Coordinates of C-alpha atoms in Angstrom, one line a residue:
M1 CA 17.9 -21.6 13.6
V2 CA 14.2 -20.9 13.3
I3 CA 12.8 -20.1 9.8
E4 CA 9.4 -18.4 9.5
L5 CA 7.8 -19.2 6.2
G6 CA 5.6 -16.6 4.6
P7 CA 2.0 -17.3 3.9
R8 CA 2.5 -18.3 0.2
R9 CA 5.2 -20.9 1.0
K10 CA 3.0 -22.2 3.8
A11 CA 0.1 -22.5 1.3
L12 CA 2.5 -24.2 -1.2
L13 CA 3.4 -26.8 1.4
K14 CA -0.2 -27.4 2.4
S15 CA -1.3 -27.8 -1.2
W16 CA 1.6 -30.2 -1.8
G17 CA 0.5 -32.2 1.2
Q18 CA -3.1 -32.3 0.0
H19 CA -2.0 -33.3 -3.5
I20 CA 0.4 -36.2 -2.6
H21 CA -1.9 -37.6 0.0
A22 CA -4.1 -38.8 -2.9
T23 CA -1.7 -38.7 -5.8
P24 CA 1.5 -40.9 -5.6
S25 CA 3.2 -39.6 -8.7
G26 CA 3.1 -36.8 -11.3
L27 CA 5.2 -34.3 -13.2
G28 CA 8.4 -33.8 -11.1
F29 CA 7.8 -36.3 -8.3
D30 CA 7.5 -40.0 -7.7
L31 CA 6.2 -41.7 -4.5
T32 CA 5.4 -45.1 -6.0
E33 CA 7.2 -48.4 -5.2
R34 CA 9.5 -47.7 -8.2
N35 CA 10.8 -44.4 -6.9
R36 CA 14.5 -43.5 -7.0
T37 CA 15.2 -44.3 -3.4
Y38 CA 13.9 -47.8 -3.6
R39 CA 15.6 -48.3 -7.0
T40 CA 18.9 -47.1 -5.5
Q41 CA 18.6 -49.7 -2.8
D42 CA 17.7 -52.5 -5.2
L43 CA 20.4 -51.6 -7.8
T44 CA 23.0 -51.3 -5.0
Q45 CA 22.3 -54.8 -3.9
R46 CA 22.5 -56.1 -7.5
F47 CA 25.8 -54.3 -8.0
L48 CA 27.2 -55.7 -4.8
A49 CA 26.1 -59.2 -5.9
E50 CA 27.4 -59.0 -9.5
K51 CA 30.3 -56.5 -9.1
T52 CA 30.3 -55.6 -12.8
P53 CA 30.7 -52.3 -14.7
E54 CA 27.3 -52.9 -16.3
A55 CA 25.6 -53.3 -12.9
F56 CA 27.2 -50.2 -11.7
A57 CA 26.1 -48.3 -14.8
E58 CA 22.5 -49.2 -14.0
L59 CA 22.9 -47.7 -10.5
W60 CA 25.0 -44.7 -11.5
N61 CA 22.7 -42.9 -13.9
T62 CA 20.5 -39.8 -13.7
E63 CA 17.3 -41.9 -13.8
V64 CA 18.3 -43.2 -10.4
L65 CA 20.7 -40.6 -8.9
T66 CA 20.0 -37.1 -10.1
D67 CA 23.6 -35.9 -9.8
A68 CA 25.3 -38.9 -11.4
F69 CA 26.0 -36.7 -14.5
F70 CA 28.6 -34.7 -12.5
R71 CA 31.0 -37.7 -12.9
P72 CA 29.8 -40.4 -15.4
H73 CA 29.9 -44.0 -14.3
S74 CA 32.9 -44.8 -16.5
L75 CA 34.9 -42.1 -14.8
V76 CA 33.8 -43.2 -11.3
V77 CA 35.1 -46.7 -12.1
K78 CA 38.5 -45.3 -13.1
Q79 CA 38.8 -43.7 -9.6
F80 CA 39.3 -47.3 -8.2
D81 CA 41.9 -50.0 -8.8
S82 CA 39.1 -52.4 -9.7
V83 CA 35.4 -52.8 -9.8
T84 CA 35.8 -55.0 -6.7
D85 CA 37.4 -52.0 -4.9
L86 CA 34.5 -49.8 -6.0
A87 CA 32.0 -52.4 -4.7
A88 CA 33.9 -52.5 -1.4
T89 CA 33.4 -48.7 -1.0
I90 CA 29.7 -49.0 -2.0
E91 CA 29.3 -51.7 0.6
E92 CA 31.0 -49.5 3.2
M93 CA 28.5 -46.7 2.4
N94 CA 25.7 -49.2 2.6
T95 CA 26.6 -50.4 6.1
A96 CA 28.1 -47.2 7.6
E97 CA 26.4 -45.6 10.6
T98 CA 27.8 -42.1 9.8
Y99 CA 28.8 -40.2 6.7
D100 CA 32.4 -40.1 5.7
S101 CA 33.5 -37.1 3.5
V102 CA 36.5 -39.2 2.3
W103 CA 34.1 -40.8 -0.2
E104 CA 33.6 -37.5 -2.0
S105 CA 37.1 -37.7 -3.5
K106 CA 35.9 -40.7 -5.6
F107 CA 32.3 -39.8 -6.3
L108 CA 32.2 -36.0 -5.9
A109 CA 30.2 -34.3 -3.2
T110 CA 26.5 -34.1 -4.1
P111 CA 26.3 -37.4 -5.9
C112 CA 27.8 -38.9 -2.7
W113 CA 25.3 -37.1 -0.5
E114 CA 22.4 -38.4 -2.6
L115 CA 23.6 -42.0 -2.7
Y116 CA 24.2 -42.1 1.0
G117 CA 20.8 -40.6 1.7
R118 CA 18.9 -43.0 -0.5
L119 CA 20.7 -45.9 1.1
H120 CA 19.7 -44.6 4.6
P121 CA 16.5 -42.7 4.1
E122 CA 15.2 -43.4 7.6
R123 CA 17.9 -41.4 9.3
E124 CA 19.7 -39.3 6.6
P125 CA 18.7 -36.4 4.3
I126 CA 18.4 -37.1 0.6
V127 CA 20.1 -34.0 -0.7
N128 CA 21.4 -33.4 -4.3
S129 CA 22.0 -30.3 -6.3
E130 CA 18.3 -29.8 -7.2
C131 CA 17.2 -30.3 -3.5
S132 CA 19.8 -27.6 -2.6
V133 CA 18.1 -25.3 -5.1
G134 CA 14.7 -26.2 -3.6
L135 CA 16.0 -25.4 -0.1
K136 CA 17.1 -22.0 -1.3
K137 CA 13.8 -21.3 -3.0
M138 CA 12.0 -22.1 0.3
G139 CA 14.1 -19.6 2.2
F140 CA 16.8 -21.8 3.6
D141 CA 20.6 -21.6 3.0
K142 CA 22.0 -23.6 0.1
P143 CA 24.3 -26.4 1.6
R144 CA 28.0 -26.2 0.8
S145 CA 29.0 -29.3 2.8
Y146 CA 27.3 -32.5 4.0
A147 CA 27.3 -31.1 7.6
M148 CA 25.6 -28.0 6.4
A149 CA 23.2 -30.1 4.3
R150 CA 22.2 -32.1 7.4
E151 CA 21.8 -28.9 9.4
Q152 CA 19.6 -27.2 6.7
W153 CA 17.6 -30.5 6.3
A154 CA 16.9 -30.7 10.0
T155 CA 15.6 -27.2 10.0
F156 CA 13.5 -27.8 6.9
E157 CA 12.1 -31.0 8.4
E158 CA 11.0 -29.2 11.5
V159 CA 9.1 -26.7 9.3
Y160 CA 7.7 -29.3 7.0
K161 CA 6.4 -31.5 9.8
A162 CA 4.9 -28.5 11.6
E163 CA 3.0 -27.4 8.5
I164 CA 1.8 -30.7 7.0
G165 CA 3.3 -33.6 9.0
Y166 CA 4.4 -36.9 7.4
V167 CA 1.9 -36.9 4.6
T168 CA 2.3 -40.4 3.1
A169 CA 2.5 -42.2 6.4
G170 CA -0.3 -44.7 6.6
T171 CA -1.2 -44.4 2.9
A172 CA -0.9 -47.1 0.3
H173 CA 2.1 -45.2 -1.1
E174 CA 3.9 -44.5 2.1
V175 CA 7.6 -43.6 1.6
P176 CA 10.3 -42.6 4.0
L177 CA 9.8 -39.0 5.2
S178 CA 13.2 -38.0 3.7
H179 CA 12.1 -39.2 0.3
E180 CA 8.8 -37.4 0.6
M181 CA 10.7 -34.2 1.5
S182 CA 13.3 -34.7 -1.2
E183 CA 10.7 -35.1 -3.9
F184 CA 9.1 -31.8 -2.8
L185 CA 12.3 -29.9 -3.0
E186 CA 13.2 -31.3 -6.4
F187 CA 9.6 -30.6 -7.5
V188 CA 9.8 -26.9 -6.6
A189 CA 13.4 -26.6 -7.9
T190 CA 12.7 -28.1 -11.4
T191 CA 9.0 -27.2 -12.1
P192 CA 8.1 -23.7 -13.4
E193 CA 5.9 -21.7 -11.1
D194 CA 2.9 -21.6 -13.4
E195 CA 3.0 -25.4 -13.7
I196 CA 3.3 -25.8 -10.0
T197 CA 0.2 -23.7 -9.4
E198 CA -1.6 -25.7 -12.1
I199 CA -0.6 -29.1 -10.7
L200 CA -1.4 -28.2 -7.1
G201 CA -4.7 -26.6 -8.1
A202 CA -3.9 -22.9 -7.7
S203 CA -6.1 -22.0 -10.6
T204 CA -9.0 -22.8 -8.3
D205 CA -10.1 -20.2 -5.8
T206 CA -8.9 -22.3 -2.8
H207 CA -5.3 -22.3 -3.8
I208 CA -4.8 -18.7 -5.0
P209 CA -2.3 -18.1 -2.1
I210 CA 0.4 -20.2 -3.8
I211 CA 0.9 -17.6 -6.5
G212 CA 4.1 -15.6 -5.9
W213 CA 5.6 -18.1 -3.4
E214 CA 9.0 -18.0 -5.1
T215 CA 9.6 -14.3 -4.7
E216 CA 8.1 -14.1 -1.2
A217 CA 10.6 -12.5 1.2
R218 CA 11.1 -13.6 4.8
R219 CA 9.2 -11.5 7.4
E220 CA 11.4 -8.6 8.3
T221 CA 11.8 -6.7 11.5
E222 CA 9.8 -3.7 12.3
I223 CA 10.8 -0.2 11.2
Q224 CA 12.1 2.2 13.8
F225 CA 11.0 5.8 14.0
D226 CA 12.6 8.9 15.4
R227 CA 11.9 12.7 15.5
L228 CA 8.2 12.0 16.1
A229 CA 7.9 13.1 19.8
E230 CA 6.9 16.7 19.1
H231 CA 4.3 15.8 16.6
I232 CA 2.9 13.0 18.8
E233 CA 2.6 15.5 21.6
G234 CA 0.9 18.0 19.3
Y235 CA -1.5 15.4 18.0
V236 CA -2.6 14.3 21.4
T237 CA -3.1 17.9 22.5
A238 CA -5.3 18.6 19.5
K239 CA -7.3 15.4 20.1
L240 CA -7.9 16.3 23.8
E241 CA -8.8 19.9 23.1
G242 CA -11.2 19.4 20.2
G243 CA -8.8 20.2 17.4
L244 CA -9.9 17.2 15.3
D245 CA -13.6 18.1 15.6
E246 CA -15.6 20.0 13.1
N247 CA -14.9 23.8 13.5
G248 CA -12.2 23.0 16.1
P249 CA -9.6 25.5 17.2
K250 CA -7.2 26.3 14.3
E251 CA -4.3 27.3 16.5
L252 CA -3.6 23.7 17.6
W253 CA -1.2 21.3 16.0
S254 CA -4.1 19.9 13.8
R255 CA -4.4 23.4 12.1
G256 CA -8.2 23.1 11.9
F257 CA -8.3 19.7 10.2
W258 CA -11.5 18.0 10.9
E259 CA -10.9 14.2 11.2
S260 CA -13.4 13.0 13.8
W261 CA -15.9 11.9 11.1
K262 CA -13.7 8.8 10.7
D263 CA -14.5 7.8 14.2
D264 CA -18.2 8.4 13.5
L265 CA -18.2 6.1 10.5
C266 CA -16.2 3.5 12.5
K267 CA -18.7 3.6 15.3
H268 CA -21.6 3.1 12.9
I269 CA -19.8 0.1 11.5
E270 CA -19.3 -1.3 15.0
D271 CA -22.8 -0.6 16.3
N272 CA -25.0 -1.3 13.2
V273 CA -23.1 -3.2 10.5
E274 CA -21.2 -5.8 12.4
P275 CA -24.3 -7.0 14.4
A276 CA -26.3 -7.3 11.1
Y277 CA -23.7 -9.0 8.9
D278 CA -21.4 -12.0 9.4
L279 CA -18.5 -10.2 7.6
T280 CA -16.5 -13.4 7.1
N281 CA -19.4 -15.3 5.7
L282 CA -21.4 -12.8 3.6
E283 CA -24.4 -13.8 1.5
P284 CA -24.6 -12.6 -2.1
N285 CA -27.8 -10.5 -1.3
Q286 CA -25.9 -8.7 1.4
V287 CA -23.1 -7.3 -0.8
E288 CA -24.9 -4.2 -2.1
P289 CA -26.4 -3.1 1.2
L290 CA -23.1 -3.6 2.9
I291 CA -21.3 -1.3 0.4
T292 CA -24.1 1.2 0.9
E293 CA -23.4 1.2 4.7
F294 CA -19.8 2.4 4.0
E295 CA -21.2 5.1 1.7
R296 CA -23.2 6.7 4.4
S297 CA -22.8 10.5 4.3
D298 CA -24.4 11.4 7.7
W299 CA -21.1 12.8 9.0
L300 CA -19.3 14.3 6.0
S301 CA -22.1 15.2 3.6
K302 CA -20.4 13.1 0.9
P303 CA -19.6 9.3 0.6
I304 CA -16.5 8.7 2.6
P305 CA -14.7 6.0 0.7
P306 CA -14.4 7.7 -2.7
W307 CA -13.4 11.0 -1.0
M308 CA -10.6 9.2 1.0
L309 CA -9.4 7.4 -2.1
G310 CA -8.9 10.8 -3.7
G311 CA -10.6 13.1 -6.2
Q312 CA -12.0 11.9 -9.5
Q313 CA -9.8 8.8 -9.6
G314 CA -11.1 7.8 -6.2
G315 CA -14.6 8.1 -7.4
I316 CA -13.9 6.0 -10.4
L317 CA -12.2 3.3 -8.3
W318 CA -15.1 3.1 -5.9
S319 CA -17.6 3.1 -8.7
H320 CA -15.8 0.2 -10.3
F321 CA -15.7 -1.7 -7.0
K322 CA -19.4 -1.2 -6.4
K323 CA -20.4 -2.0 -10.0
R324 CA -18.3 -5.2 -10.1
S325 CA -19.6 -6.3 -6.6
V326 CA -23.3 -5.8 -7.6
A327 CA -22.8 -7.5 -11.0
E328 CA -21.2 -10.6 -9.5
P329 CA -22.6 -10.8 -5.9
E330 CA -21.8 -14.5 -5.4
Q331 CA -18.1 -14.2 -6.1
S332 CA -17.8 -10.7 -4.5
A333 CA -19.4 -12.1 -1.3
K334 CA -16.6 -14.8 -1.2
V335 CA -13.9 -12.3 -1.9
L336 CA -15.1 -9.8 0.7
S337 CA -15.6 -12.5 3.3
Y338 CA -12.1 -13.6 2.7
L339 CA -10.8 -10.0 3.0
F340 CA -12.5 -9.7 6.5
D341 CA -11.3 -13.0 7.7
E342 CA -8.6 -12.3 10.4
D343 CA -7.5 -15.9 10.4
I344 CA -5.9 -15.5 7.0
E345 CA -2.6 -13.6 6.4
I346 CA -3.2 -10.1 5.2
D347 CA -0.9 -10.6 2.1
L348 CA -3.2 -13.3 0.8
R349 CA -6.4 -11.4 1.4
L350 CA -5.1 -8.4 -0.5
D351 CA -3.9 -10.7 -3.3
R352 CA -7.4 -12.2 -3.7
F353 CA -9.1 -8.9 -3.5
A354 CA -6.8 -7.4 -6.2
K355 CA -7.2 -10.4 -8.5
F356 CA -11.0 -10.1 -8.5
Y357 CA -11.3 -6.3 -8.7
R358 CA -8.3 -5.5 -10.9
E359 CA -9.2 -3.6 -14.1
E360 CA -7.1 -1.6 -16.6
R361 CA -7.6 1.9 -15.2
T362 CA -6.7 0.9 -11.7
S363 CA -3.2 1.6 -10.6
P364 CA -1.3 -1.1 -8.5
G365 CA -1.2 1.2 -5.4
Q366 CA -5.0 1.6 -5.5
L367 CA -5.4 -2.1 -5.4
I368 CA -4.1 -1.9 -1.8
S369 CA -5.8 1.4 -0.9
L370 CA -9.4 0.3 -1.4
P371 CA -9.3 -2.9 0.7
T372 CA -7.2 -1.4 3.4
L373 CA -9.7 1.4 3.7
L374 CA -12.5 -1.1 4.3
L375 CA -10.3 -3.0 6.8
M376 CA -9.4 0.1 8.8
F377 CA -13.1 0.9 9.5
V378 CA -13.9 -2.7 10.4
Y379 CA -10.7 -3.4 12.4
P380 CA -9.6 0.0 13.6
R381 CA -7.1 -1.4 16.1
T382 CA -5.3 -3.5 13.4
Y383 CA -5.1 -1.8 10.0
V384 CA -4.4 1.6 8.6
F385 CA -5.6 2.9 5.2
Y386 CA -2.8 2.8 2.6
K387 CA -2.0 5.6 0.2
W388 CA 1.4 5.7 -1.3
G389 CA 1.9 9.5 -1.0
L390 CA 1.1 9.5 2.7
M391 CA 3.3 6.5 3.5
N392 CA 6.2 7.6 1.4
T393 CA 6.3 11.1 2.9
F394 CA 5.9 9.9 6.5
F395 CA 8.5 7.1 6.3
E396 CA 11.0 9.2 4.4
A397 CA 10.8 11.9 7.1
F398 CA 10.8 9.8 10.2
S399 CA 12.6 6.5 9.4
D400 CA 15.3 5.2 7.1
Y401 CA 12.8 3.1 5.1
S402 CA 11.9 3.9 1.5
V403 CA 8.4 3.0 0.5
D404 CA 8.4 1.3 -2.9
T405 CA 5.7 1.8 -5.5
G406 CA 3.4 -0.8 -6.9
F407 CA 1.2 -3.6 -5.6
K408 CA 3.4 -5.0 -2.8
T409 CA 1.3 -6.7 -0.2
A410 CA 4.3 -7.9 1.9
Q411 CA 5.4 -4.2 2.1
Y412 CA 2.0 -3.2 3.3
E413 CA 2.1 -5.9 6.0
R414 CA 5.4 -4.5 7.2
L415 CA 4.4 -0.8 7.1
N416 CA 1.1 -1.5 8.8
R417 CA 2.8 -3.7 11.5
S418 CA 5.4 -1.1 12.2
L419 CA 2.8 1.7 12.5
R420 CA 0.6 -0.5 14.8
N421 CA 3.5 -1.7 17.0
E422 CA 5.6 1.4 17.1
V423 CA 3.6 4.6 16.4
L424 CA 0.2 3.6 17.9
P425 CA 1.8 2.9 21.3
M426 CA 3.5 6.3 21.2
I427 CA 0.2 8.0 20.8
E428 CA -1.3 5.9 23.6
D429 CA 1.6 6.6 25.9
E430 CA 1.4 10.3 25.4
L431 CA -2.4 10.3 26.0
Q432 CA -1.9 8.2 29.2
S433 CA 0.7 10.6 30.5
R434 CA -1.6 13.6 29.9
N435 CA -5.0 12.2 30.7
S436 CA -4.8 9.0 32.6
D437 CA -8.4 9.0 33.8
D438 CA -9.9 9.5 30.3
E439 CA -11.3 6.4 28.5
M440 CA -10.5 7.8 25.1
E441 CA -9.4 5.0 22.8
I442 CA -6.5 5.4 20.3
T443 CA -6.8 3.4 17.1
M444 CA -5.2 3.2 13.6
L445 CA -7.7 5.9 12.6
D446 CA -5.5 8.2 14.8
V447 CA -2.4 6.9 13.1
H448 CA -4.0 7.8 9.7
S449 CA -5.0 11.2 10.9
L450 CA -1.5 11.8 12.2
L451 CA 0.0 10.8 8.8
Y452 CA -2.6 12.9 6.9
I453 CA -2.1 16.1 8.8
L454 CA 1.7 15.7 8.8
N455 CA 1.6 15.3 5.0
K456 CA -0.7 18.2 4.4
K457 CA 0.6 20.8 6.9
Y458 CA 4.1 19.8 8.0
L459 CA 6.0 17.7 5.4
K460 CA 4.9 19.3 2.2
Q461 CA 6.2 22.9 2.7

């Protein structure tokens, strides 16, 4: 089974790796020479040598084995005819090559899993009830048997090593990989999210992506569309016959809507802005002139961003964005550079943008609208401008997906991906079938125009 972690969980793992590489212990984890795996092995040897209830009590307690409380040591002893019989079973576990579920009748399941894992950390998982919770929080199935625990552990180990490797290997506090992974799972299972972000440095700008990891959903499949063919055909006809141009024919599918100004602004960004700015490494003194470039009114006689954002509220939103950017150019340069960096997951870029530009009068949906507008004009093949009304009307009419309200970056990623991978090719295919020799390019600007005209002229009757 392949598990695809979302960007926040990946960031959580990476931050954990960076932290434990230099820090052997802290709240919720211990990678020192006195950690519970080493203590389990030492106390097991002592019990096997002494074979006394007191020696077993030192081994069988929650300071050593997390799940020992499920069956206190005195009750475990009563499961055997004598302490000697108990020691014989512990010796059997200590020397066994494979796990035997028969042991669970005496010790219970998860304490048995944990004890066996700590005795054989080089080859076995160290799974207890808290690790099981940690696995679930990381998007894996919670084990219900030792066989399932081994299966989930193997899958998690594959992901863990792919993301951060074996972190403590070669350090002064090297521990078995199973112990390192087990400490991570217990750490995320038992530590509140705000404390995790504080411990791993998420209060700093570098680690902002951790925030929200626990509620992050797995990447979902793309949304399927139907009943679009007639509108796709009409849109392409309008595009080929000038229906999207200023003063274009009103009898076409576009109904006289002039949308080509978007292409003009996009061309200006491509020809004049991108050569002049390194958009992923902006300097503070470039922030204000960059924003001015987006405000050019050569094609629409009014600044395009506030008009697209919508009415008076759009003007307020853009004004706040510009004012904040100009007032704090160093930080805004970092935030905008991060937004335009295609090597970073879109969810994380939108999160960081919203955190910096959020203010009381801004609705959650607008915190996605503004940055996706900028992204659409810089990366017209990749992103579409988000407005809840447009998206909700379109997806309600042509799919079985209901667009939720609020600031939901994972939802935007899915909507945008589905439009890019499903609807954009439909328009391209229709254009190709009608005009194969033409070099006209279809972009997400066309997808936005399709949604906009549908919303204004066809779906709001």
